[in-house]
Amino acid sequence: MKKYIINIGLGIVLLGALSVSCSDNFVEREPVYSIDSENYFNSESDYKNALIGAYDLLQSTYINVLLGEIASDNTLAGGESASDVIGFQQVDEMTHTAVNSNIKDVWNWMFAGVNRASYILEFKDKTDFSGKNQILAEAHFLRAYYHFELVKWFGGIPLNGDKRFKLGDEKKIPRSSVPEVYASIEADLLYAIDNLNPNAPEVGRATKGAAQALLGKVYLYQDKFADASKVLDKVIESGKYSLVADYNTIFENAGENGKESVFEVQYSDAEGAGFTCLQCSEGNVAVGFNGIRNYVGPVFDSGYSFNVPTAKIANAFEVGDKRKDVAILDIVAWAAANNATYGTGYKHTGYFNRKYLPRQGDSNIGDQNLTNPNNYRAIRYADVLLMAAEAYSRGGLGDGKARTYLNEVRRRAFGDLNHDISASGPALTDFIWSERRFEFVGEGIRFFDLVRTGKAAQEIAGFKAGKNEIFPVPIEEIQFANGNWQQNPQY
């Protein structure tokens, strides 16, 4: 953990005491300004600024979405050549090792988020003010969010309670078991649910519904179906969320933070970034990476042609499913209809991830491909419905309710009642899993769905059961731990 312990902070200035020598007299003066991490949190604004820092790392989760989709059977790595972002190519081929800079980014940036949230909680009792419980609840939510990403990607991870990790902890603190990590996530989310407001104080901040939805997902990943159904029903019954009528509007800027959004990662095109610090971008880096190579034409901007959908997924949609043309851009048909031109990259399939393609008209200050303002819809209401349907189906809790939730999503997809599912038992579960694939193409969910349902080995080329369910801990972390942490199996 050495890298992120040293490098990640909130921009707090460290200044030593000022000393001045006058002739033979040594005069010590009080510092004009002195603050460090131990004497911060003296006011409400300090807590709020620290919370902004904890939210800021959400923007780096673009790599989780991009790499998670490439790992699935939905897309190929793409890019310019076989050596273009070699870490992506290795994950695509399931040949990745502990030496992979992109997997390392997931580890570093998610632990940076954990550290920033835990920093607030470490000093939770220092200063009192009205509304502090809301800030603490958001810190608990964010830590749970980052921990959930880490346990999905790496399995058991080190936990440090309400304290920051410090240099040397990697040699003393063990990796907790997966159940222990999930228990910590559940505790954070239960605290968040009890203390968060149903309405966000500002757009993009966590709400009670967001915490409930995330807890439902955490329960589902552990096959705790009864618990999942109960908490997801609360989100559904709250009446705060609903499916938008037109699926196409979800992924345009006008559809951001709408009634279907339970939680969104906020991005902006107003602050540039560079390749030396991709996590510093206020924009959605994945959007530019998804873009059409050398594109000239209407609506879209060009990009790097990574994360290209396969013909397999493009051809798998049912006839009449309106989601296909929203999720997948057929560049040949589009170019012919719109007098557009484009280039072809590595593993070109003829398809692009339309949900998260760069659009014309954005400011994109800095590098156009790194500052796209397209928010990531981290938890959509459709996900809540399908998770609840799965919990009811797999838990034997009621096929009728499972079908109701499933068919609500399908009716939006097809625009009619003619595609309702009437199956029961295991067949119903299979329909729900299939629906998740088509609903969330391009959103970084498919790989983890395949892993948790035990279907990854049969769907993903090169996937090795007992190994590829999780990713390797970066080699640097194993070395820093000096024997305290063992590498994941078969890596």
XYZ file of C-alpha atoms in Angstrom:
491
model
C 0.000 0.000 0.000
C 3.017 2.281 0.151
C 2.151 4.258 -2.960
C -1.295 5.427 -2.023
C -0.506 5.914 1.635
C 2.192 8.372 0.649
C 0.525 10.040 -2.296
C -3.139 10.359 -1.424
C -4.310 13.317 0.618
C -6.720 16.189 0.649
C -4.311 18.910 -0.286
C -3.637 19.866 3.323
C -0.583 22.065 3.642
C 2.128 21.031 6.100
C 4.225 23.861 7.490
C 6.695 23.647 10.340
C 7.239 26.188 13.073
C 8.946 29.356 11.992
C 12.288 30.114 13.715
C 14.411 33.232 13.222
C 17.957 33.847 14.419
C 18.832 37.422 15.402
C 22.512 37.897 16.219
C 23.273 35.692 19.189
C 19.633 35.426 20.250
C 17.424 32.520 19.165
C 13.840 33.698 18.888
C 10.954 31.216 18.490
C 7.721 32.563 17.090
C 4.277 31.107 16.733
C 3.717 29.961 13.154
C 1.733 32.341 11.002
C -0.156 29.355 9.593
C 0.175 25.735 10.552
C -2.107 22.816 9.837
C -1.613 19.117 9.311
C -3.835 16.078 9.162
C -3.881 15.692 12.945
C -5.171 19.161 13.737
C -7.662 19.458 10.905
C -11.460 19.076 11.354
C -11.944 22.191 13.435
C -15.048 23.422 11.648
C -18.003 22.292 9.570
C -16.231 23.461 6.407
C -13.277 21.171 7.200
C -15.576 18.162 7.294
C -17.318 19.243 4.110
C -14.034 19.718 2.269
C -12.826 16.319 3.408
C -16.088 14.808 2.173
C -15.556 16.411 -1.238
C -12.173 14.701 -1.291
C -13.796 11.352 -0.520
C -16.326 11.808 -3.324
C -13.614 12.869 -5.739
C -12.198 9.341 -6.056
C -15.535 8.144 -7.459
C -14.504 9.743 -10.734
C -11.572 7.335 -10.978
C -14.028 4.415 -11.052
C -14.188 4.935 -14.808
C -11.416 2.293 -14.918
C -13.570 -0.206 -12.993
C -16.383 0.181 -15.530
C -14.155 0.113 -18.605
C -11.962 -2.787 -17.521
C -14.877 -4.685 -15.995
C -16.736 -4.601 -19.311
C -13.637 -5.680 -21.257
C -13.258 -8.642 -18.889
C -16.735 -9.881 -19.833
C -17.999 -11.539 -22.995
C -19.737 -8.322 -24.064
C -16.733 -6.469 -25.466
C -13.163 -6.777 -26.713
C -10.303 -4.541 -25.608
C -9.877 -2.862 -29.002
C -7.581 0.146 -29.214
C -5.010 0.834 -31.901
C -2.959 -2.358 -31.728
C -2.242 -5.479 -29.673
C 0.154 -3.451 -27.520
C -2.152 -0.460 -26.997
C -2.768 -0.323 -23.220
C -1.385 -3.803 -22.726
C -3.180 -4.175 -19.395
C -6.533 -3.960 -21.171
C -5.421 -6.529 -23.733
C -4.301 -8.960 -21.026
C -7.597 -8.729 -19.151
C -9.472 -9.224 -22.422
C -7.486 -12.398 -23.100
C -7.577 -13.502 -19.446
C -3.769 -13.583 -19.423
C -3.331 -10.830 -16.824
C -0.824 -11.238 -14.006
C 0.104 -9.329 -10.862
C 2.130 -7.014 -13.107
C -0.661 -5.003 -14.723
C -0.771 -1.239 -14.343
C -4.516 -0.985 -15.000
C -5.465 -3.535 -12.351
C -3.060 -1.714 -10.075
C -5.020 1.486 -10.714
C -8.202 -0.177 -9.456
C -6.420 -1.211 -6.248
C -4.680 2.149 -5.699
C -7.595 4.406 -6.464
C -10.208 2.425 -4.531
C -7.977 2.275 -1.466
C -7.390 5.996 -1.848
C -11.156 6.395 -1.579
C -11.245 4.140 1.486
C -8.505 6.192 3.126
C -10.246 9.500 2.456
C -13.557 8.269 3.867
C -11.840 6.713 6.890
C -9.971 9.978 7.504
C -13.306 11.672 8.203
C -14.468 8.837 10.439
C -11.170 8.792 12.339
C -11.956 12.333 13.530
C -15.729 11.967 13.690
C -15.893 13.117 17.327
C -13.553 16.085 17.124
C -15.959 18.924 16.323
C -19.734 19.092 16.672
C -22.081 21.016 14.412
C -25.599 20.681 13.080
C -25.840 18.203 10.223
C -22.671 16.280 11.025
C -24.514 12.939 11.025
C -25.306 13.462 7.346
C -21.608 13.937 6.529
C -20.585 10.923 8.582
C -23.291 8.834 6.926
C -22.017 9.827 3.493
C -18.482 8.876 4.546
C -19.784 5.450 5.617
C -21.592 5.072 2.282
C -18.514 6.018 0.273
C -16.257 3.669 2.210
C -18.752 0.864 1.624
C -18.825 1.715 -2.098
C -15.026 1.573 -2.391
C -14.772 -1.573 -0.264
C -17.408 -3.274 -2.411
C -15.415 -2.515 -5.536
C -12.280 -3.893 -3.911
C -13.843 -7.137 -2.683
C -15.407 -7.744 -6.120
C -12.064 -7.292 -7.818
C -9.602 -8.776 -5.326
C -11.451 -10.877 -2.751
C -10.266 -10.437 0.829
C -8.583 -7.100 1.529
C -7.021 -5.425 4.579
C -9.424 -3.525 6.824
C -8.435 -0.843 9.302
C -11.673 0.275 10.940
C -12.219 3.998 11.356
C -8.579 4.832 10.785
C -6.411 5.670 7.820
C -3.811 3.223 6.660
C -0.325 4.394 7.528
C 3.107 3.500 6.243
C 4.061 0.100 7.661
C 0.490 -1.117 8.176
C 0.872 -3.358 5.141
C 3.357 -5.419 7.151
C 1.081 -5.698 10.200
C -2.562 -5.670 9.102
C -3.655 -8.962 7.485
C -6.005 -9.368 4.556
C -9.470 -9.927 6.003
C -11.624 -12.733 4.679
C -14.337 -12.038 2.116
C -17.112 -12.541 4.734
C -15.338 -10.099 7.064
C -15.133 -7.492 4.302
C -18.813 -7.906 3.497
C -19.686 -7.593 7.191
C -17.818 -4.279 7.295
C -19.618 -3.064 4.165
C -22.993 -4.041 5.621
C -22.258 -2.185 8.858
C -21.274 0.967 6.966
C -24.415 0.846 4.841
C -26.733 0.177 7.770
C -25.291 3.257 9.483
C -25.738 5.222 6.261
C -29.358 4.095 5.872
C -30.188 5.160 9.426
C -28.665 8.613 8.991
C -28.972 9.632 5.338
C -31.760 11.846 4.082
C -34.067 10.449 1.358
C -33.279 13.623 -0.598
C -29.694 14.530 -1.414
C -28.537 17.896 -0.007
C -26.843 18.451 -3.379
C -27.052 16.661 -6.717
C -24.759 13.652 -6.773
C -24.534 13.088 -3.032
C -25.655 9.826 -1.459
C -29.208 9.301 -0.271
C -30.980 6.777 1.899
C -32.254 5.060 -1.258
C -28.744 4.798 -2.694
C -27.497 3.144 0.498
C -30.448 0.731 0.523
C -29.901 -0.198 -3.125
C -26.199 -0.785 -2.593
C -26.921 -2.887 0.490
C -29.358 -4.944 -1.569
C -26.639 -5.583 -4.127
C -24.172 -6.517 -1.379
C -26.688 -9.013 0.017
C -27.355 -10.439 -3.451
C -23.641 -10.999 -4.051
C -23.630 -13.127 -0.892
C -26.804 -15.052 -1.830
C -28.651 -13.484 1.108
C -31.886 -13.441 -0.847
C -34.354 -12.701 1.953
C -32.282 -9.761 3.187
C -31.845 -8.470 -0.353
C -35.545 -8.661 -1.148
C -36.516 -6.736 1.984
C -34.168 -3.816 1.502
C -34.720 -3.581 -2.255
C -38.490 -3.584 -1.699
C -38.016 -0.528 0.496
C -36.378 1.297 -2.399
C -39.186 0.258 -4.740
C -41.944 1.102 -2.286
C -40.461 4.501 -1.442
C -41.980 5.891 -4.643
C -38.918 8.067 -5.235
C -37.729 6.214 -8.328
C -39.252 4.942 -11.545
C -38.251 3.826 -15.025
C -38.100 6.605 -17.580
C -40.431 5.967 -20.508
C -37.742 6.273 -23.177
C -34.626 4.151 -22.567
C -32.749 6.271 -25.085
C -32.903 9.352 -22.866
C -31.069 7.760 -19.939
C -27.601 8.095 -21.402
C -27.775 11.573 -22.869
C -26.818 14.580 -20.741
C -30.477 15.523 -20.371
C -31.092 12.182 -18.665
C -28.551 12.646 -15.909
C -29.711 12.500 -12.286
C -33.250 11.710 -13.379
C -35.985 9.692 -11.736
C -34.323 6.400 -12.716
C -31.009 7.384 -11.155
C -30.500 5.946 -7.685
C -26.830 6.908 -7.613
C -24.650 8.554 -10.253
C -20.972 9.362 -10.414
C -20.782 13.005 -11.450
C -18.452 14.147 -14.230
C -17.669 17.536 -15.742
C -16.031 18.859 -18.918
C -14.787 22.003 -17.181
C -11.415 20.866 -15.848
C -8.682 19.219 -17.885
C -6.392 16.338 -17.083
C -3.552 14.450 -18.725
C -2.332 10.902 -19.111
C 0.125 11.355 -16.252
C -2.800 11.656 -13.824
C -5.930 10.111 -15.278
C -7.541 9.915 -11.848
C -7.241 13.706 -11.659
C -9.706 14.233 -14.499
C -13.076 15.692 -13.608
C -14.339 14.105 -16.823
C -15.307 10.530 -17.616
C -12.113 9.124 -19.126
C -13.854 5.929 -20.249
C -16.016 7.886 -22.693
C -13.072 9.037 -24.789
C -11.538 5.578 -24.633
C -14.827 4.138 -25.972
C -14.948 6.656 -28.831
C -14.950 5.893 -32.557
C -11.435 5.994 -33.997
C -10.782 8.901 -36.418
C -14.488 9.667 -36.586
C -15.758 12.554 -38.713
C -19.501 13.055 -38.800
C -22.499 14.218 -36.762
C -23.442 13.692 -33.107
C -20.275 11.976 -31.840
C -16.665 12.967 -31.224
C -13.794 10.646 -32.068
C -11.891 8.529 -29.549
C -9.576 5.590 -29.050
C -11.855 2.662 -30.049
C -11.425 0.582 -26.892
C -14.138 -1.592 -25.332
C -15.820 -2.566 -28.607
C -18.984 -4.725 -28.373
C -18.850 -8.147 -29.970
C -21.087 -9.470 -32.732
C -22.216 -12.046 -30.165
C -23.920 -9.472 -27.972
C -25.126 -7.376 -30.907
C -26.906 -10.409 -32.375
C -28.272 -11.661 -29.055
C -30.965 -8.999 -28.613
C -34.516 -10.097 -29.276
C -36.304 -8.615 -32.260
C -38.119 -5.488 -31.151
C -35.862 -4.766 -28.157
C -35.426 -0.990 -28.259
C -32.334 -1.162 -26.065
C -30.125 -2.557 -28.829
C -29.758 0.668 -30.811
C -29.190 2.636 -27.618
C -26.509 0.298 -26.310
C -24.692 -0.559 -29.527
C -23.759 1.671 -32.439
C -23.432 -0.183 -35.760
C -20.813 2.074 -37.289
C -21.224 0.765 -40.838
C -24.947 1.490 -40.875
C -24.485 4.780 -39.048
C -21.764 6.009 -41.421
C -23.829 5.141 -44.467
C -26.901 6.928 -43.133
C -25.043 10.016 -41.889
C -22.260 10.509 -44.423
C -19.676 9.860 -41.704
C -16.170 8.418 -41.919
C -14.161 6.490 -39.350
C -11.035 4.418 -38.846
C -10.730 0.830 -37.706
C -8.676 -0.226 -34.725
C -7.478 -3.480 -33.224
C -10.126 -6.224 -33.041
C -12.548 -3.935 -34.857
C -16.032 -5.451 -34.679
C -18.035 -2.734 -36.399
C -19.755 -1.889 -33.099
C -19.232 0.744 -30.403
C -20.559 1.258 -26.863
C -23.106 3.933 -27.698
C -24.225 4.565 -24.113
C -20.864 6.050 -23.281
C -19.620 7.545 -26.554
C -18.289 11.125 -26.594
C -20.845 13.621 -27.890
C -20.243 16.812 -29.802
C -20.906 20.122 -28.085
C -19.057 19.431 -24.836
C -16.365 21.836 -23.651
C -13.800 19.081 -22.954
C -11.309 21.524 -21.459
C -7.846 20.010 -21.615
C -7.687 16.766 -23.546
C -10.971 16.191 -25.402
C -10.771 12.455 -24.750
C -10.235 12.781 -20.988
C -12.816 15.366 -19.895
C -16.151 14.109 -21.158
C -19.080 15.126 -18.914
C -21.158 11.952 -19.304
C -22.102 10.781 -15.783
C -21.829 7.103 -14.911
C -25.198 5.711 -13.845
C -23.802 3.591 -11.027
C -27.151 2.300 -9.705
C -30.229 2.582 -11.893
C -33.769 1.806 -10.789
C -33.876 -0.953 -13.419
C -31.027 -2.609 -11.514
C -33.036 -2.388 -8.294
C -36.023 -4.065 -9.984
C -33.966 -6.864 -11.516
C -31.997 -7.473 -8.322
C -35.245 -7.706 -6.390
C -36.650 -10.060 -9.030
C -33.588 -12.272 -8.712
C -33.769 -12.294 -4.917
C -37.426 -13.361 -5.004
C -36.778 -16.006 -7.663
C -33.571 -17.558 -6.333
C -34.687 -17.317 -2.734
C -37.980 -19.084 -3.400
C -39.731 -16.042 -1.981
C -42.355 -15.593 -4.680
C -42.194 -16.052 -8.427
C -45.176 -13.771 -8.895
C -43.371 -10.756 -7.481
C -40.216 -11.699 -9.379
C -42.169 -11.731 -12.647
C -43.785 -8.392 -11.833
C -40.413 -6.695 -11.405
C -38.886 -8.439 -14.426
C -41.777 -7.597 -16.715
C -41.767 -3.951 -15.681
C -38.283 -3.716 -17.183
C -39.246 -5.719 -20.278
C -42.320 -3.624 -20.984
C -40.152 -0.528 -21.171
C -37.677 -2.389 -23.416
C -40.274 -3.512 -25.955
C -42.992 -0.924 -25.488
C -45.750 -3.505 -25.129
C -47.138 -6.307 -22.960
C -46.493 -9.010 -25.536
C -43.033 -9.870 -24.247
C -43.928 -10.590 -20.624
C -42.276 -13.641 -19.083
C -44.564 -16.258 -17.533
C -41.934 -18.800 -16.446
C -41.388 -20.039 -12.890
C -38.584 -21.632 -10.891
C -35.069 -21.950 -12.371
C -36.337 -20.965 -15.827
C -37.507 -17.639 -14.398
C -34.111 -17.071 -12.818
C -32.468 -17.658 -16.199
C -34.749 -15.068 -17.793
C -33.828 -12.548 -15.092
C -30.112 -13.127 -15.620
C -30.559 -12.773 -19.363
C -32.488 -9.541 -18.881
C -29.675 -8.118 -16.799
C -27.282 -8.655 -19.691
C -29.373 -6.713 -22.200
C -30.378 -3.979 -19.783
C -26.811 -3.210 -18.681
C -24.678 -3.749 -21.794
C -21.704 -1.377 -21.614
C -22.180 -0.491 -17.943
C -19.472 -2.672 -16.384
C -21.822 -5.138 -14.676
C -21.750 -8.275 -16.839
C -18.418 -9.768 -15.690
C -19.359 -9.680 -12.021
C -22.824 -11.065 -12.754
C -21.245 -14.019 -14.532
C -18.811 -14.609 -11.671
C -21.376 -14.459 -8.868
C -23.793 -16.747 -10.752
C -21.090 -19.296 -11.606
C -21.404 -18.863 -15.369
C -18.168 -17.048 -16.176
C -16.167 -20.087 -17.274
C -18.751 -21.104 -19.848
C -19.202 -17.617 -21.309
C -15.794 -15.916 -21.192
C -13.026 -17.211 -23.457
C -9.870 -18.018 -21.500
C -11.571 -17.786 -18.094
C -10.130 -20.320 -15.666
C -12.406 -21.396 -12.822
C -10.782 -21.094 -9.415
C -8.542 -18.274 -10.639
C -10.188 -15.595 -12.731
C -13.159 -14.946 -10.434
C -10.931 -12.322 -8.833
C -7.901 -10.372 -10.000
C -4.346 -10.479 -8.673
C -3.170 -8.139 -5.960
C -0.578 -5.843 -7.595
C 2.914 -7.263 -7.194
C 4.137 -4.083 -5.500
C 1.616 -4.562 -2.701
C 2.718 -8.137 -2.112
C 6.322 -6.967 -1.981
C 5.553 -4.078 0.382
C 3.711 -6.476 2.701
C 6.907 -8.534 3.027
C 5.131 -11.860 3.510
C 2.114 -10.507 5.395
C -0.194 -10.871 2.381
C -0.421 -13.886 0.102
C -1.197 -13.541 -3.594
C -4.575 -14.700 -4.874
C -4.686 -18.350 -6.031
C -2.897 -19.239 -9.274
C -1.435 -15.777 -9.768
